[in-house]
Structures are given as C-alpha cells and as structure tokens.
Coordinates of C-alpha atoms in Angstrom, one line a residue:
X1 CA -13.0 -13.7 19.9
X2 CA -14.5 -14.2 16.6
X3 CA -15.5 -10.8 16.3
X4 CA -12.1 -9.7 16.9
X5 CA -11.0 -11.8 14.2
X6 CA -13.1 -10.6 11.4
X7 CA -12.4 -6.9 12.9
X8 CA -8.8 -7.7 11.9
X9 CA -9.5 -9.5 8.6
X10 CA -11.6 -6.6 7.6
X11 CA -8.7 -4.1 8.7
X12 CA -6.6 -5.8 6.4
X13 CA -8.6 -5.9 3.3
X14 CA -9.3 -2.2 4.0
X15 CA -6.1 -1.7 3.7
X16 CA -5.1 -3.4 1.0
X17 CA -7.4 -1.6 -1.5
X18 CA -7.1 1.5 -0.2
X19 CA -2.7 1.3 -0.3
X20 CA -3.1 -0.3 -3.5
X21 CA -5.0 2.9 -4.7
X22 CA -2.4 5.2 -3.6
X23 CA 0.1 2.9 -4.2
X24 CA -1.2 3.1 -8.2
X25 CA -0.9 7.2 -8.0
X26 CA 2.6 6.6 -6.4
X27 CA 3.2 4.7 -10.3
X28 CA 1.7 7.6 -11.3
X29 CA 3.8 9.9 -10.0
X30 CA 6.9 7.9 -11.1
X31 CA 5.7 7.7 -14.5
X32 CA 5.2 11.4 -14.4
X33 CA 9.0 12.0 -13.0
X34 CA 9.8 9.5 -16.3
X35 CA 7.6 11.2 -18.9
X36 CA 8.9 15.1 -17.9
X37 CA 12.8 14.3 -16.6
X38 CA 13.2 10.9 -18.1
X39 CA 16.5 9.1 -16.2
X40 CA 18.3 12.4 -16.3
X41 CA 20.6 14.7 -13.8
X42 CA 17.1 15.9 -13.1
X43 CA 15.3 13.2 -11.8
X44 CA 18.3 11.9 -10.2
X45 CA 18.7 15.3 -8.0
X46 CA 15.0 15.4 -7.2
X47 CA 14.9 11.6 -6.3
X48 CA 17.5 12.2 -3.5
X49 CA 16.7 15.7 -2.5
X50 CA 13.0 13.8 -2.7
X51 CA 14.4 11.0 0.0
X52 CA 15.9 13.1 2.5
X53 CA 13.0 14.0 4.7
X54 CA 12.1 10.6 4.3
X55 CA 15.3 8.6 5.1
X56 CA 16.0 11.4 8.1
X57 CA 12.7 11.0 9.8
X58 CA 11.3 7.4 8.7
X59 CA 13.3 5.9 11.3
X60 CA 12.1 8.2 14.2
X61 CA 8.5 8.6 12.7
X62 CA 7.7 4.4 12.7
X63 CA 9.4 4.2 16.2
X64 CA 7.0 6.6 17.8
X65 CA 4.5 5.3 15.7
X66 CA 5.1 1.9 16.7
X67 CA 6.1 2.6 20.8
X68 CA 3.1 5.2 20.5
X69 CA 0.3 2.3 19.6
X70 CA 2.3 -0.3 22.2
X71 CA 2.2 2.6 25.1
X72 CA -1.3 3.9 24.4
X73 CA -2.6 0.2 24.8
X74 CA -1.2 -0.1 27.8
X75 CA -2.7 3.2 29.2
X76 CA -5.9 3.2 28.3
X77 CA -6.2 -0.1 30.8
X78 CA -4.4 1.2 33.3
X79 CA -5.0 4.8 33.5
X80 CA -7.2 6.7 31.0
X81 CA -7.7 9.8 32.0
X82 CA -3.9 10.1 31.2
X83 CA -4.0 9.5 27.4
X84 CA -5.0 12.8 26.2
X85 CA -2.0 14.9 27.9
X86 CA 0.4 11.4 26.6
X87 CA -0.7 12.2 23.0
X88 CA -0.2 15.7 23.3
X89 CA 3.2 15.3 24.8
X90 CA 3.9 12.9 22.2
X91 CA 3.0 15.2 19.4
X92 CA 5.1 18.1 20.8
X93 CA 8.2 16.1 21.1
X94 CA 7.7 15.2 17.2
X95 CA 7.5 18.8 16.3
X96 CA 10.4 19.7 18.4
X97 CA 12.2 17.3 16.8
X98 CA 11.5 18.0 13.1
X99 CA 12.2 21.6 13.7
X100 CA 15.5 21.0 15.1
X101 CA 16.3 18.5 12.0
X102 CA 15.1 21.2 9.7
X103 CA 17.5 24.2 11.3
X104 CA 20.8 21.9 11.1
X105 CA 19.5 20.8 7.7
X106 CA 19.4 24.3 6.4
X107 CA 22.4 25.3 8.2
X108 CA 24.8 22.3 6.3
X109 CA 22.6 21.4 3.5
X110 CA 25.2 20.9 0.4
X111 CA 27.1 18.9 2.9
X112 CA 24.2 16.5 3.9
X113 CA 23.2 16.0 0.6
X114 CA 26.7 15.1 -0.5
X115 CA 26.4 12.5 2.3
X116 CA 23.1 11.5 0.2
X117 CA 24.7 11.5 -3.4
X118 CA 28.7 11.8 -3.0
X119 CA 29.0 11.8 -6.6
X120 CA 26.9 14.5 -7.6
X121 CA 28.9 17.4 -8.6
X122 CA 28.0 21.1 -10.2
X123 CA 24.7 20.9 -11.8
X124 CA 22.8 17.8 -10.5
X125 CA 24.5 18.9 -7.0
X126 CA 23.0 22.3 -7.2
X127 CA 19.2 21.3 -7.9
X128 CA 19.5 18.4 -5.3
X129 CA 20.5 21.2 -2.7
X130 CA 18.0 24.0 -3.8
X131 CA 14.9 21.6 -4.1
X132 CA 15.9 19.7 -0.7
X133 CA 16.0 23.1 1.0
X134 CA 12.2 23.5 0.4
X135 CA 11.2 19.6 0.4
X136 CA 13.1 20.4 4.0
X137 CA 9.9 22.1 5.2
X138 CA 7.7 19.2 5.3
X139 CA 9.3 17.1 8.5
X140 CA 6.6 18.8 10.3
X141 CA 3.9 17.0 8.6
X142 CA 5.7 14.1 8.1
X143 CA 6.2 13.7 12.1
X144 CA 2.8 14.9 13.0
X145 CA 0.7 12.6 10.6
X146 CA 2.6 9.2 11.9
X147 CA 1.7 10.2 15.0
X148 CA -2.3 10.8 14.0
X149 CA -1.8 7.4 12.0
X150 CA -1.2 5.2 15.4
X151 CA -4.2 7.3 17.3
X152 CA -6.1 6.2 13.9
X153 CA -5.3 2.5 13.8
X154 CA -6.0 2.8 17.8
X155 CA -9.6 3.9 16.9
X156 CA -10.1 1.3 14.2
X157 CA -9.9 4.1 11.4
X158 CA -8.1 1.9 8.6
X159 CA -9.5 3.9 5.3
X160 CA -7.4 7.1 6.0
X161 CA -4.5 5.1 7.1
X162 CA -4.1 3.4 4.0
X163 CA -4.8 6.3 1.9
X164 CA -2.4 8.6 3.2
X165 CA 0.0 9.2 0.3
X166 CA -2.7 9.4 -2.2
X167 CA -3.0 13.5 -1.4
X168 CA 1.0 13.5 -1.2
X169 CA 1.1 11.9 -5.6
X170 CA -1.3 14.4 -6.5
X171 CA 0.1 17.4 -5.7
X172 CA 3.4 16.2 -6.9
X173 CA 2.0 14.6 -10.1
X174 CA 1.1 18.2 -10.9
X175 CA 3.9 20.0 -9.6
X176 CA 5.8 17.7 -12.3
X177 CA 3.7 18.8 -15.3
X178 CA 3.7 22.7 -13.9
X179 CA 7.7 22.6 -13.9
X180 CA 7.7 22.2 -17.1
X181 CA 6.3 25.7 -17.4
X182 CA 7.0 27.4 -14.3
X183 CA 10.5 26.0 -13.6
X184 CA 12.3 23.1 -11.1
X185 CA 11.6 24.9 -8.4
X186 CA 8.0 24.0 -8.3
X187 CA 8.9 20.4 -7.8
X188 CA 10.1 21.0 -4.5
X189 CA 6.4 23.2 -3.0
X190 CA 4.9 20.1 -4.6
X191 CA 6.4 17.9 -2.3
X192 CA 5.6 20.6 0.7
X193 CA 2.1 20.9 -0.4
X194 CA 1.5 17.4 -0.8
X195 CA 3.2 16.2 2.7
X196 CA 0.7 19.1 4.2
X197 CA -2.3 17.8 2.7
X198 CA -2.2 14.1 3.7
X199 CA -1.6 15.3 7.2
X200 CA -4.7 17.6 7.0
X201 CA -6.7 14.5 5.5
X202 CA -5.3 12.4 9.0
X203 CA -6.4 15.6 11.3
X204 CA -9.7 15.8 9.8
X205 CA -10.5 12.0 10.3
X206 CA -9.2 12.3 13.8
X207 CA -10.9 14.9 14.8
X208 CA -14.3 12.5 13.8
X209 CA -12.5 10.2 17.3
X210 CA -12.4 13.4 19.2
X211 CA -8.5 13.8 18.7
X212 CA -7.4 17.7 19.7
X213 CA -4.5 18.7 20.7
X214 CA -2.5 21.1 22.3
X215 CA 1.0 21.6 23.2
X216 CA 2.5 19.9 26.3
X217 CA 5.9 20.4 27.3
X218 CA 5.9 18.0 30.6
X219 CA 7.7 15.2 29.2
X220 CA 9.1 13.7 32.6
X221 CA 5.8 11.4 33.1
X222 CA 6.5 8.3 33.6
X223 CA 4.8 6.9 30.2
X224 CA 7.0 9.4 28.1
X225 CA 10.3 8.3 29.8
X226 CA 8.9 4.7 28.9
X227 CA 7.8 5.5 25.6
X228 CA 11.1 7.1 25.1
X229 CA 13.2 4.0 26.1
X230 CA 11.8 1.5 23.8
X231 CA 11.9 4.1 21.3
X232 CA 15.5 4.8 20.9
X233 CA 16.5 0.8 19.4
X234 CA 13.4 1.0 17.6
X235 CA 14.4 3.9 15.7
X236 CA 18.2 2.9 15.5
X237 CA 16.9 -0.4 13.9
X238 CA 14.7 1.9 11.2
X239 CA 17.2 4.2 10.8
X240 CA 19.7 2.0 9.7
X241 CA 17.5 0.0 7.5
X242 CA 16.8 3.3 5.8
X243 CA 20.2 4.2 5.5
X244 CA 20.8 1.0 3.7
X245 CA 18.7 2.8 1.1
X246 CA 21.0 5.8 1.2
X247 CA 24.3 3.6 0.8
X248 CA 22.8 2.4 -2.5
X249 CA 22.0 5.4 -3.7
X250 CA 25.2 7.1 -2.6
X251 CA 27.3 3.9 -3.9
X252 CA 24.8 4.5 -7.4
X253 CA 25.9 7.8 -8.0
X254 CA 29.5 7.1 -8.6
X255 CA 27.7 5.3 -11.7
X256 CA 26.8 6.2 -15.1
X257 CA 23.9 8.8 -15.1
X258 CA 20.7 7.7 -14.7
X259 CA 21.4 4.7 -12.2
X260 CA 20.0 6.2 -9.2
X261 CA 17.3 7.1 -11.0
X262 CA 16.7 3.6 -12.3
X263 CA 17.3 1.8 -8.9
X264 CA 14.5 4.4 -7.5
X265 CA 12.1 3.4 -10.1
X266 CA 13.0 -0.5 -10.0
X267 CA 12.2 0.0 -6.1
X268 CA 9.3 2.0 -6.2
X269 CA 8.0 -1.3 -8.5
X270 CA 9.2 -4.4 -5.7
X271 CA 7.8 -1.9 -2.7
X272 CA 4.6 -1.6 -4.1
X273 CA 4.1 -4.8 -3.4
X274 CA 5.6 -4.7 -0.3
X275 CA 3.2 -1.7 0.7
X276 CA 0.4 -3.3 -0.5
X277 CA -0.3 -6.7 1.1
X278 CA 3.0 -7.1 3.6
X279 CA 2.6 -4.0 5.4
X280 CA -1.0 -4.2 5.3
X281 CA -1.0 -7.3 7.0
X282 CA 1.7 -6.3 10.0
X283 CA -0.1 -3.0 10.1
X284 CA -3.4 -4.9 11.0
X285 CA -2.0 -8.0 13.1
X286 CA 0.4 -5.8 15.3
X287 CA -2.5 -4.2 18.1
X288 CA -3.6 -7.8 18.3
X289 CA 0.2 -9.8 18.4
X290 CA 0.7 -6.8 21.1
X291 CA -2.2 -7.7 23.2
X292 CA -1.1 -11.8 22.4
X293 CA 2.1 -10.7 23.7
X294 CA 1.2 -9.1 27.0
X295 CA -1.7 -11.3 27.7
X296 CA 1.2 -13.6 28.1
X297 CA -0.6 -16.1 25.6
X298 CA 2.3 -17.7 23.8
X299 CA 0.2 -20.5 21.9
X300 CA -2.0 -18.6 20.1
X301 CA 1.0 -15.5 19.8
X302 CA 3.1 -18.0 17.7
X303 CA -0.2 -19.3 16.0
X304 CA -0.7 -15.7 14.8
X305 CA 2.6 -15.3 13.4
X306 CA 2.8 -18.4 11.8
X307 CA -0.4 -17.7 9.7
X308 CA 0.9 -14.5 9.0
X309 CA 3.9 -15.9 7.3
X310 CA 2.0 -18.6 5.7
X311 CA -0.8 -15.7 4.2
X312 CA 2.1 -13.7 3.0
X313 CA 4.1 -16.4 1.4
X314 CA 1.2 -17.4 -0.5
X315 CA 0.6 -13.9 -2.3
X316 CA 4.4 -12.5 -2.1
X317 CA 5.9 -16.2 -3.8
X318 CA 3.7 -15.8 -7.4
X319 CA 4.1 -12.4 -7.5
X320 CA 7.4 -12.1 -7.3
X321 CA 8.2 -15.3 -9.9
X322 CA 6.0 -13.0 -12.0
X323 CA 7.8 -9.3 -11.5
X324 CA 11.0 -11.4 -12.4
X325 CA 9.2 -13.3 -15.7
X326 CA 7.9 -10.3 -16.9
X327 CA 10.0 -7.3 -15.4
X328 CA 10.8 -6.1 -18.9
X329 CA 7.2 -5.5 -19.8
X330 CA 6.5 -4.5 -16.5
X331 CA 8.9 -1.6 -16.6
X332 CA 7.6 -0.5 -20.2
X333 CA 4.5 -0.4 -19.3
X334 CA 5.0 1.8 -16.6
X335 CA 7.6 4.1 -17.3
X336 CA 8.6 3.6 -20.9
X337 CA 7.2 7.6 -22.3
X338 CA 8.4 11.0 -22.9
X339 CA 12.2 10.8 -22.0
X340 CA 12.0 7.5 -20.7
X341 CA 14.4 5.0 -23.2
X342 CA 14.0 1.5 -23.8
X343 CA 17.7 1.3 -22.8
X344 CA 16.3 3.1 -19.3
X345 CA 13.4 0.4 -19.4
X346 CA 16.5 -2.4 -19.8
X347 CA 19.0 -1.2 -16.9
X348 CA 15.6 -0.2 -14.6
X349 CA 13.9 -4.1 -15.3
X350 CA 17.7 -5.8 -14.9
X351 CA 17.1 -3.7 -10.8
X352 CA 13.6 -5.1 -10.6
X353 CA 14.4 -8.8 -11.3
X354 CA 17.2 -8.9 -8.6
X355 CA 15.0 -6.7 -6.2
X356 CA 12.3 -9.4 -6.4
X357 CA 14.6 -12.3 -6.0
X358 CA 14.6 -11.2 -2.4
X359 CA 10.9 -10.4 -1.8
X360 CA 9.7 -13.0 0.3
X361 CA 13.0 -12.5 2.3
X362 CA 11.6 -8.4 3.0
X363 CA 8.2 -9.9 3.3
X364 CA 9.1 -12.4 6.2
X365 CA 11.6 -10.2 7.7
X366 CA 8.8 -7.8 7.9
X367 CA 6.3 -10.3 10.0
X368 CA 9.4 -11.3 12.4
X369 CA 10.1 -7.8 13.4
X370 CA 7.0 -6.9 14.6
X371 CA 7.3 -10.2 16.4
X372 CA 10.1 -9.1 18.4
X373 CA 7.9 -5.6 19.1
X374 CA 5.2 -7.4 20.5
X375 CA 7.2 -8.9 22.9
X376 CA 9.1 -5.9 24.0
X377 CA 12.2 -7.3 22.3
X378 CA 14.1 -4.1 20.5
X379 CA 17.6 -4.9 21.2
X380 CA 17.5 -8.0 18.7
X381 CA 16.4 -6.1 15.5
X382 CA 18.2 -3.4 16.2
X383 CA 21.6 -5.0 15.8
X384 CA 20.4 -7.2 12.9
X385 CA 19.9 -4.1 11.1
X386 CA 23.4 -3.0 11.6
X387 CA 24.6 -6.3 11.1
X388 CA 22.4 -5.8 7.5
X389 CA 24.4 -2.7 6.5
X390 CA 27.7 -4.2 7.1
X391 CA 26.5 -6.9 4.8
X392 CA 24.8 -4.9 2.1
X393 CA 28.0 -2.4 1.8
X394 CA 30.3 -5.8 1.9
X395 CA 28.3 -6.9 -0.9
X396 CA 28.2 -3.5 -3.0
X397 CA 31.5 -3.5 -3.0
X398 CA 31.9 -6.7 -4.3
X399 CA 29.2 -6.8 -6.3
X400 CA 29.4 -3.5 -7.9
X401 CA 32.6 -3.9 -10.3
X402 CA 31.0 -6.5 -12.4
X403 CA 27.6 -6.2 -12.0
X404 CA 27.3 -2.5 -11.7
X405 CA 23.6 -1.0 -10.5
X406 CA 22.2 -4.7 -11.0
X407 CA 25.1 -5.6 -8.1
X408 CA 23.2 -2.9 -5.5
X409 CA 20.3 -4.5 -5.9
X410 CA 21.9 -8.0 -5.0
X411 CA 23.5 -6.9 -2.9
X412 CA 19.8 -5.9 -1.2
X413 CA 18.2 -9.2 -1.5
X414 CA 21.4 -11.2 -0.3
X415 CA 21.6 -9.3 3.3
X416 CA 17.5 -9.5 3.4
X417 CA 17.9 -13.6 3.5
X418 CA 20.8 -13.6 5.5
X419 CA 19.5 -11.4 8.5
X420 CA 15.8 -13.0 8.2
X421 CA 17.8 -16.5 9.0
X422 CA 19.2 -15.0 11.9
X423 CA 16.1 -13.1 13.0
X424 CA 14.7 -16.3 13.4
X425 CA 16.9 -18.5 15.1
X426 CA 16.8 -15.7 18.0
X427 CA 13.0 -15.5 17.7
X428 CA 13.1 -19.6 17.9
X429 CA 15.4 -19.2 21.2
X430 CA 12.7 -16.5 22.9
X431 CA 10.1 -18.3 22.9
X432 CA 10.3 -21.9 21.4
X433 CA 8.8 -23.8 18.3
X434 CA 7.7 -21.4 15.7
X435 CA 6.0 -24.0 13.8
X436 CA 8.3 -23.7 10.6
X437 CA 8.2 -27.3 9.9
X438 CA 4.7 -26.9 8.9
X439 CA 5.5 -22.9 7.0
X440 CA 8.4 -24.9 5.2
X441 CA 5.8 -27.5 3.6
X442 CA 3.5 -25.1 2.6
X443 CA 6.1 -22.9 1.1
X444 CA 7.1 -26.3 -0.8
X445 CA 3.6 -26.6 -2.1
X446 CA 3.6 -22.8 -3.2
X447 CA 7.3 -23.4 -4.9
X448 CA 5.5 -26.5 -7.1
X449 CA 2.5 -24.0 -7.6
X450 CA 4.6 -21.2 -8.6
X451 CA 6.9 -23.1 -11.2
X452 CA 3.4 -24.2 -12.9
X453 CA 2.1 -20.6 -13.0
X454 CA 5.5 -19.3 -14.5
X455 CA 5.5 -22.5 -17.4
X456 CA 1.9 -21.4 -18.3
X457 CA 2.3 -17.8 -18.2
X458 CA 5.4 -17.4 -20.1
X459 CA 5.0 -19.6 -23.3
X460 CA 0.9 -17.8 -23.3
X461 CA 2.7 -14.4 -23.7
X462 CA 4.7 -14.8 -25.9
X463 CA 1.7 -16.3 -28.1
X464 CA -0.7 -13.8 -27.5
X465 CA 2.1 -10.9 -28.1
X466 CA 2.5 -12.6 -31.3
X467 CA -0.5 -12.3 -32.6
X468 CA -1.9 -8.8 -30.7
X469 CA 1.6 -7.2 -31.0
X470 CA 0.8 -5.4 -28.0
X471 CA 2.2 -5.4 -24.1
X472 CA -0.8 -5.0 -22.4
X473 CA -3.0 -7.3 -23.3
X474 CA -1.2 -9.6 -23.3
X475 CA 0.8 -9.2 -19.8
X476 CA -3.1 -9.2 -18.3
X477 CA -4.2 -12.7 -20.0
X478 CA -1.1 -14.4 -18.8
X479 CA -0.9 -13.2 -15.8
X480 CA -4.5 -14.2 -15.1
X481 CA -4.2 -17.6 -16.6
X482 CA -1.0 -18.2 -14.2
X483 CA -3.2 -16.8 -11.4
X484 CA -5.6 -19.1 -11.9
X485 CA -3.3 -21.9 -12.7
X486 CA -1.5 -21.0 -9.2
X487 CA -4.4 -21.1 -7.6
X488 CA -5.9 -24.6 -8.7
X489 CA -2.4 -26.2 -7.8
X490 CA -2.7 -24.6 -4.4
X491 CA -6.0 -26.2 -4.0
X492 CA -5.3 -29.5 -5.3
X493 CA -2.0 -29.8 -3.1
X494 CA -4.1 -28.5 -0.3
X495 CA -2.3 -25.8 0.8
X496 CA -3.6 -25.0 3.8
X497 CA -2.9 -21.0 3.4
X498 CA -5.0 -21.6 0.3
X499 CA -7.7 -22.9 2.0
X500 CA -7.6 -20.4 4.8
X501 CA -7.6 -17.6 2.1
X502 CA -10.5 -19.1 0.4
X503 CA -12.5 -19.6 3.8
X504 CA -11.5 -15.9 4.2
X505 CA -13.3 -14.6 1.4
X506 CA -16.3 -16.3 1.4
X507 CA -17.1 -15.5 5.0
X508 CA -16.4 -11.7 4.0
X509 CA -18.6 -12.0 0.9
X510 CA -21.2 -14.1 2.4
X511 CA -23.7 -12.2 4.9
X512 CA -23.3 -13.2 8.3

C-alpha cells in the first residue's frame, strides 16, 4: 500500500513540473498574441476562432477520457484479452465524431461563430470565420490524443501527459511572429500544426506501452454500450461548464473592443494555476479514488478526498491572496509589450482579481467532481453544471451594466461557490461525513496564515519598488518573503496539510 502511495505522490509532482513548463510557454504564447495583435479586433477574432475546437470537443474529449480510464480498469480485471479491440473501438468513435463536427462546422461556419461572438460584425467577423475554418481541422488530433492520454496515465506514463501543450505553444508562438510577415492566415496552420504535433508526441510514447491501433467499427460490445452510457452526463456536465466560457465571451463582445481579449488573458493567468497543481492532483488521485470507489472502501475513499482538499487548499489559498495583491504587476509583467497598453494591463488585472476571488471555489469544485466519478455518480454534476450556467448568465446580466467585463468575471466566481455548496451537501447525503469539520479548521489556520503573508508582502514591495524602481525584482522578493512567512505560520499553527506537505517532501528528497 505504501508503494502505491508514493507511486501517486510521485505522479503528481511529475506533473506539476512538467504542466508548469508548458503552462509557462502557454504565457508565452499569450504574451506573443499581446506583443504582435495587442487587445485588438485581431486577437479578439483569433481568441474565439482559437476556442472553438476546444469549447466543441472539450466536453466530449474529458468524458471519454474520464469513462475511458474508469472502463479500462475494470477490463483489464475482468477480461483482458478484450482491451485492445475496446481501445481501438474507442478511438474510432472519436474520429468519427470529430469528422462529423468538422463537416457541419464547415458547412454553417459564420453562423456558429456568431453563436461564439454575437457581436462581432464585418472585419473581426471575417477573420474569426476564415482562421476557425482551418483551426477546424485539428478536432482529429484533439480527440485522438485524449484518448492516448487515459491509455498513458493507465500505464503510469505521467511526463508526456503533463507536457502535452508544450508542442501545441511552440508552433503557435511562431506562427504569431510569421504572421507578421506572411499574413493572418498563418495563425490558423499554427494552431493545426501544433494540435498535430502534441498528438504525435502522445503516439510516440504509447507506442513505448505497446499501444497500436487500428480501426474497429463493432461498437455494440457490451463495454462500449457501457462506456457510452456513463459518457453522455459526463460530457453534458463538461459541455456546459465549457459553454459557461462561451456565454462570457459572447456576453464580452457586446463590450468595448478589447474585452474578450482581456477576459482571455486574465483567464489564461487564474487557470494556470488551476492546470498546474489542481488538475495535477485530480489527474493523479482519480485511478486510485476509482479503485477506493469500487473496492467499496468508503473510509479510506473519504480519507483520500479529504486530504485532497486539504493539500489544495493549502497551495490554491496564498496564491490566490497573492494574484489578487499583486494582479497589476502580474499582468505587466506578462503581457505589458508591443501593442499591449497599460490601460489593457488595467481592464485585464481588474478580470484577474475577481477571477481569483473564486479560486479555491474552482479548486474544490474540481476534487468533488471527480468524487462523484469515482462513485459512478454522473447525474449529480451534470445538473449542477446547468444549474451553474443559469446562475452565471443570471449574474452577467446583472452584473454587467455597472461593472462591465469585471462583472463576467464575478459573475464566474459567484456561481463557482454557489454550486461547490451544493455539490457537497449531495456528496455529504451519498455517502456520509466528509470530514469538513476538520478541512474547515485547517482552512481557518491557512486564512490567519494568508492574511500574515499578504501584510508582509505588500508593505515589502512597495519598499523595494521604491528603491529598485523595477517590477520584477521586486514582485520575486515579496512574494518569497510572504511564502516563507506563510509557511512558518502554517507550521507554528500546526496545520496539519502543512505538516503532511512537509513529510511529503522530505520522504521524496530523502533516499529510501
């Protein structure tokens, strides 16, 4: 058992690193769109024209990613020999699929991207429907390579996994700079060409575990009309969060120019910390909750998920006190280049700050879900995410009159909290105590530890920006001095996620 405990633990900070790399080239490629296009009609067709494949397949792609790991598990116990013939069915359906998406797609594009950005008229409108037509093209990679992510994870292959967009920035980082040259309709092969080489990184690796394939059309098998039925609420659920995304953008593009752009960029800056350390974690913890969950051991199942919220709590809490403290510098020091303004830098760090606000509501939320996965339980999420869009669009259009593109994103972290709430009261229902008494005194502790790191942090920058007259430098001191001030609270209020961390990492640095 210990062994499969340090299997997971070393999972996760395999894929921490390894996100958090390609993660950085995703800034990259941001700052790359802000440098070149700035927040301009540009930028804002090519965000949304880059989205589409995304937002259309994201839902479909993690719901046979996730039913895919759930049902291979469970056929590899009971009948092996099988699995080869399952993937390859699986596989084919995905293709099928994406092709189908891409022929209706090509067939109404300028109205489906209207349905994306309803405001975008003549100019922007044409570039959002001529560079979506080719970004179009790479659903088939998109589908396949979730797919050769779940065999990965299955095989314990965690470094690919976590690098898989790195391929995807590069060859759009330099489509950027080559459009400059060669015209906007190189962005658009970028996105193709990079889409097509993360999945040929993913085929290469799995072909190291012996993964082939070929097509199979015999999809009335028993495990593919399973797989099929838990997939359908699963990918409702994912749809619909995704769409959330859409209404913001579509409700954003009734705005002045620029604010799609600018809640795109404040987004990409809260989800890279989401990306980094919350789906990390899930992405590690779900084989094991799933095995938890059918070994029908309910004690050490909630045990699991309650030092899962605890562990993320304790990273997401500080960081997201500190993307609010410093969301101005943040932004500049990101984005702030080329056609980028300091006015963009204002209206994209006023998204960030409310963004973060509801952090550690995505972050939990995120933990719970795959809670309700692991126990077969797809119904539940599945209407709190439509309950979540009634909310959000209630919100926007309350919020959006006086607060404008800072409302959208308030809307956002509002509905996150909300839903979370009611996530767990269901969760608490299913299957009894989830131990929150103890998750709510430890998230005190962290609150106490926080508030210190922000009074240290802030007053220290504004010092050392006195004196060095320069961002950087000063953003990295404070924020390590309130790191380290964070962390002694933790340790002297004994926190016991602290002390679990720090156990953690000394048992990974020390030899065995």
């Amino acid at each position: 058992m210990a062994g499969k405990r340090g299997s997971t633990a070393s999972h996760t900070l395999i894929l921490i690193f390894t996100t958090a790399f390609a993660k950085a080239l995703g800034f990259g490629r941001e700052m790359s769109l802000a440098y070149v296009y700035g927040a301009s009609p540009v930028s804002d067709a090519y965000i949304v024209a880059f989205s589409i494949p995304t937002i259309i397949f994201a839902g479909i792609g993690s719901a046979m990613l996730t039913s895919y790991i759930s049902s291979y598990a469970r056929i590899r116990q009971q009948n092996p020999r099988r699995l080869r013939s399952f993937t390859d069915s699986v596989i084919t359906i995905v293709i099928l699929i994406s092709l189908s998406i891409m022929g209706i797609f090509w067939l109404f594009r300028e109205t489906i991207v209207k349905m994306f950005a309803m405001g975008f008229e003549g100019e922007v409108l044409e570039i959002a429907v001529s560079l979506s037509q080719v970004i179009i093209i790479s659903l088939v990679f998109i589908g396949v390579y979730f797919i050769l992510q779940g065999f990965l994870q299955i095989h314990g292959s965690y470094f690919a996994v976590g690098m898989v967009s790195a391929p995807l920035n590069i060859c759009v980082i330099i489509s950027m700079f080559l459009s400059q040259k060669q015209g906007q309709g190189v962005l658009g092969w970028g996105v193709v060409a990079g889409y097509f080489s993360s999945f040929l990184m993913l085929y290469l690796v799995a072909k190291r575990h012996h993964f082939s394939y070929r097509p199979n059309f015999n999809f009335g098998t028993p495990e593919i009309r399973r797989l099929m039925i838990v997939v359908l609420p699963i990918f409702l659920g994912k749809a619909i969060t995704e769409l959330n995304t859409m209404i913001d953008r579509t409700i954003a593009s009734v705005l002045p120019s620029g604010s799609v752009s600018a809640l795109s960029y404040g987004n990409r800056v809260v989800g890279f910390v989401t990306a980094v350390f919350v789906i990390s974690v899930t992405t590690a913890a779900f084989p094991q909750m799933s095995r938890l969950s059918a070994m029908k051991n309910t004690r050490r199942l909630k045990a699991t998920f309650a030092r899962s919220v605890g562990l993320m709590s304790l990273m997401v809490l500080p960081i997201s006190a500190g993307v609010i403290l410093f969301a101005p510098q943040i932004v500049a020091l990101l984005f702030e280049r080329g056609a980028f303004t300091a006015y963009d830098t204002q209206r994209t760090a006023e998204v960030v700050q409310y963004y973060a606000l509801g952090l550690i509501f995505f972050s939990i939320k995120e933990v719970v879900l795959n809670m309700f996965y692991a126990i077969e339980d797809t119904i539940t999420p599945t209407i709190n995410s439509i309950l979540a869009i009634f909310i959000n669009i209630g919100l926007n259009l309350l919020l959006i009159k006086s607060m404008a593109h800072k409302g959208l994103a308030l809307a956002t972290t509002i509905s996150g909290g909300v839903t979370l709430l009611l996530l767990l009261v269901v969760l608490r229902k299913r299957i009894g105590r989830l131990g929150l008494g103890r998750i709510f005194a430890s998230l005190v502790k962290m609150g106490v530890s926080t508030a210190g790191m922000c009074l240290v942090a802030a007053p220290l920058y504004d010092l050392l920006y006195g004196q060095l007259e320069s961002i950087l430098p000063s953003f990295l001191l404070a924020a390590l001095a309130g790191a380290l001030v964070y962390g002694l609270l933790n340790i002297l209020l004994r926190t016991k996620e602290m002390g679990a961390l720090v156990i953690g990492l000394l048992e990974r640095l020390t030899p065995s």
